[in-house]
Amino acid sequence: MPVTATPRPTGHPGYSETLPREPESAAVARRLVRIALATWGLDELVNDAALIITELVSNAADHGRLDSIRVIVSRTSEDRVRLGVVDRSKELPMMRTDSNGEQIRGRGLLVVDALTEQWGTELYPWGKQVWGEIQARNAA
């Protein structure tokens, strides 16, 4: 599926791609994130961004509806990037904080929370976007 670069009246373009709603789409989402960050000269964010987008895609694959999701990478300021995943479910994500040591899944939002400056959910009439923002330490 093609990558979409969305021009804006001012500032940097955003990048997005529609992917199958499956865990394997995380690899394509990481590639999109790496391309966007390299284009913007924000390579220092690649490792954290890759973990964040992997968790967001994994959550959408587990809890979304319909067959596809949309990954969005946008630069909200010179030193801040927003990573988002849109799915067709209106179910709000919940951060698990239980201490069940046998549970091997379900704590992805703890990772997102730890690595982002902020994260949240935007509800739409037909679904939602879960996003996280990261900030460069040495902005270009």
mmCIF file of C-alpha atoms in Angstrom:
data_model
loop_
_atom_site.group_PDB
_atom_site.id
_atom_site.type_symbol
_atom_site.label_atom_id
_atom_site.label_comp_id
_atom_site.label_asym_id
_atom_site.label_seq_id
_atom_site.Cartn_x
_atom_site.Cartn_y
_atom_site.Cartn_z
ATOM 1 C CA MET A 1 0.000 0.000 0.000
ATOM 2 C CA PRO A 2 1.374 3.450 -0.835
ATOM 3 C CA VAL A 3 2.778 5.888 1.682
ATOM 4 C CA THR A 4 0.971 9.202 1.717
ATOM 5 C CA ALA A 5 2.861 12.430 2.352
ATOM 6 C CA THR A 6 0.395 15.165 3.243
ATOM 7 C CA PRO A 7 1.542 18.713 2.471
ATOM 8 C CA ARG A 8 0.560 21.417 4.916
ATOM 9 C CA PRO A 9 0.273 25.170 4.451
ATOM 10 C CA THR A 10 3.178 25.621 6.866
ATOM 11 C CA GLY A 11 5.632 23.302 8.514
ATOM 12 C CA HIS A 12 6.561 19.729 7.736
ATOM 13 C CA PRO A 13 4.487 17.175 5.822
ATOM 14 C CA GLY A 14 2.906 14.277 7.648
ATOM 15 C CA TYR A 15 3.368 10.678 6.572
ATOM 16 C CA SER A 16 0.745 7.956 6.735
ATOM 17 C CA GLU A 17 0.083 4.479 5.457
ATOM 18 C CA THR A 18 -2.904 2.147 5.557
ATOM 19 C CA LEU A 19 -1.935 -1.360 6.655
ATOM 20 C CA PRO A 20 -3.645 -4.673 7.367
ATOM 21 C CA ARG A 21 -4.872 -4.933 10.961
ATOM 22 C CA GLU A 22 -2.384 -7.610 11.964
ATOM 23 C CA PRO A 23 0.688 -7.729 14.238
ATOM 24 C CA GLU A 24 3.010 -8.147 11.236
ATOM 25 C CA SER A 25 2.132 -4.607 10.139
ATOM 26 C CA ALA A 26 4.344 -3.295 12.935
ATOM 27 C CA ALA A 27 7.425 -3.923 10.748
ATOM 28 C CA VAL A 28 6.030 -1.724 7.951
ATOM 29 C CA ALA A 29 5.010 0.921 10.504
ATOM 30 C CA ARG A 30 8.561 0.982 11.902
ATOM 31 C CA ARG A 31 9.902 1.498 8.370
ATOM 32 C CA LEU A 32 7.557 4.449 7.856
ATOM 33 C CA VAL A 33 8.664 5.964 11.168
ATOM 34 C CA ARG A 34 12.359 5.510 10.296
ATOM 35 C CA ILE A 35 11.848 7.174 6.891
ATOM 36 C CA ALA A 36 9.993 10.150 8.382
ATOM 37 C CA LEU A 37 12.515 10.676 11.178
ATOM 38 C CA ALA A 38 15.472 10.408 8.787
ATOM 39 C CA THR A 39 13.824 12.916 6.444
ATOM 40 C CA TRP A 40 13.410 15.342 9.326
ATOM 41 C CA GLY A 41 16.937 14.792 10.703
ATOM 42 C CA LEU A 42 15.571 13.330 13.943
ATOM 43 C CA ASP A 43 17.437 10.003 13.854
ATOM 44 C CA GLU A 44 17.994 10.134 17.615
ATOM 45 C CA LEU A 45 14.297 9.322 18.082
ATOM 46 C CA VAL A 46 14.278 6.148 15.964
ATOM 47 C CA ASN A 47 14.701 3.549 18.733
ATOM 48 C CA ASP A 48 12.019 4.965 21.040
ATOM 49 C CA ALA A 49 9.702 5.719 18.117
ATOM 50 C CA ALA A 50 10.034 2.145 16.831
ATOM 51 C CA LEU A 51 8.997 0.736 20.217
ATOM 52 C CA ILE A 52 6.089 3.158 20.518
ATOM 53 C CA ILE A 53 4.681 2.480 17.051
ATOM 54 C CA THR A 54 5.094 -1.278 17.579
ATOM 55 C CA GLU A 55 2.986 -1.116 20.738
ATOM 56 C CA LEU A 56 0.332 1.094 19.130
ATOM 57 C CA VAL A 57 0.042 -1.200 16.092
ATOM 58 C CA SER A 58 -0.096 -4.265 18.349
ATOM 59 C CA ASN A 59 -2.946 -2.740 20.374
ATOM 60 C CA ALA A 60 -4.865 -1.831 17.216
ATOM 61 C CA ALA A 61 -4.334 -5.335 15.813
ATOM 62 C CA ASP A 62 -5.687 -6.865 19.031
ATOM 63 C CA HIS A 63 -8.582 -4.511 19.700
ATOM 64 C CA GLY A 64 -9.496 -2.805 16.421
ATOM 65 C CA ARG A 65 -12.309 -3.655 14.061
ATOM 66 C CA LEU A 66 -12.366 -4.127 10.289
ATOM 67 C CA ASP A 67 -9.395 -5.225 8.228
ATOM 68 C CA SER A 68 -7.122 -2.177 8.218
ATOM 69 C CA ILE A 69 -5.457 0.442 10.384
ATOM 70 C CA ARG A 70 -3.795 3.736 9.484
ATOM 71 C CA VAL A 71 -0.359 4.687 10.804
ATOM 72 C CA ILE A 72 0.335 8.426 10.988
ATOM 73 C CA VAL A 73 3.661 10.160 11.638
ATOM 74 C CA SER A 74 3.581 13.937 11.956
ATOM 75 C CA ARG A 75 5.935 16.605 13.168
ATOM 76 C CA THR A 76 4.052 18.916 15.499
ATOM 77 C CA SER A 77 7.005 21.263 16.068
ATOM 78 C CA GLU A 78 10.712 21.468 15.259
ATOM 79 C CA ASP A 79 11.563 19.003 18.031
ATOM 80 C CA ARG A 80 8.340 17.035 18.552
ATOM 81 C CA VAL A 81 6.884 14.100 16.606
ATOM 82 C CA ARG A 82 3.450 12.504 16.958
ATOM 83 C CA LEU A 83 3.028 8.793 16.212
ATOM 84 C CA GLY A 84 -0.546 7.625 15.809
ATOM 85 C CA VAL A 85 -2.544 4.561 14.845
ATOM 86 C CA VAL A 86 -6.148 4.870 13.705
ATOM 87 C CA ASP A 87 -8.557 1.952 13.943
ATOM 88 C CA ARG A 88 -12.300 1.485 13.602
ATOM 89 C CA SER A 89 -12.982 0.583 17.229
ATOM 90 C CA LYS A 90 -14.348 3.136 19.685
ATOM 91 C CA GLU A 91 -13.107 1.065 22.633
ATOM 92 C CA LEU A 92 -10.738 3.227 24.686
ATOM 93 C CA PRO A 93 -7.317 1.775 25.459
ATOM 94 C CA MET A 94 -6.574 1.049 29.092
ATOM 95 C CA MET A 95 -3.139 1.044 30.647
ATOM 96 C CA ARG A 96 -2.680 -2.136 32.664
ATOM 97 C CA THR A 97 -0.870 -1.701 35.919
ATOM 98 C CA ASP A 98 -1.686 -5.038 37.544
ATOM 99 C CA SER A 99 1.242 -7.070 38.767
ATOM 100 C CA ASN A 100 0.279 -10.497 37.444
ATOM 101 C CA GLY A 101 3.739 -11.829 36.638
ATOM 102 C CA GLU A 102 2.317 -14.578 34.414
ATOM 103 C CA GLN A 103 0.711 -12.070 32.028
ATOM 104 C CA ILE A 104 3.050 -11.674 29.055
ATOM 105 C CA ARG A 105 0.862 -9.274 27.050
ATOM 106 C CA GLY A 106 -1.232 -6.248 27.812
ATOM 107 C CA ARG A 107 1.321 -3.796 29.144
ATOM 108 C CA GLY A 108 2.181 -2.001 25.891
ATOM 109 C CA LEU A 109 0.696 1.287 27.034
ATOM 110 C CA LEU A 110 3.095 1.274 29.989
ATOM 111 C CA VAL A 111 5.907 1.304 27.416
ATOM 112 C CA VAL A 112 4.174 4.078 25.474
ATOM 113 C CA ASP A 113 3.678 6.074 28.678
ATOM 114 C CA ALA A 114 7.329 5.666 29.682
ATOM 115 C CA LEU A 115 8.744 6.706 26.291
ATOM 116 C CA THR A 116 6.467 9.593 25.333
ATOM 117 C CA GLU A 117 6.158 13.178 26.526
ATOM 118 C CA GLN A 118 2.403 12.623 26.365
ATOM 119 C CA TRP A 119 -0.058 10.214 24.795
ATOM 120 C CA GLY A 120 -3.777 10.035 24.357
ATOM 121 C CA THR A 121 -6.792 9.025 22.325
ATOM 122 C CA GLU A 122 -8.858 11.038 19.858
ATOM 123 C CA LEU A 123 -12.341 9.636 19.336
ATOM 124 C CA TYR A 124 -14.024 9.883 15.948
ATOM 125 C CA PRO A 125 -17.625 8.979 15.058
ATOM 126 C CA TRP A 126 -16.338 5.772 13.425
ATOM 127 C CA GLY A 127 -13.303 4.882 15.606
ATOM 128 C CA LYS A 128 -10.273 6.388 17.279
ATOM 129 C CA GLN A 129 -6.637 7.374 17.011
ATOM 130 C CA VAL A 130 -4.228 6.435 19.780
ATOM 131 C CA TRP A 131 -1.119 8.599 19.661
ATOM 132 C CA GLY A 132 2.074 9.395 21.505
ATOM 133 C CA GLU A 133 4.394 12.390 21.200
ATOM 134 C CA ILE A 134 8.153 12.241 21.567
ATOM 135 C CA GLN A 135 10.583 15.107 21.739
ATOM 136 C CA ALA A 136 14.147 15.383 20.498
ATOM 137 C CA ARG A 137 16.740 16.294 23.082
ATOM 138 C CA ASN A 138 18.880 18.202 20.570
ATOM 139 C CA ALA A 139 16.449 19.767 18.119
ATOM 140 C CA ALA A 140 17.755 20.599 14.656
#
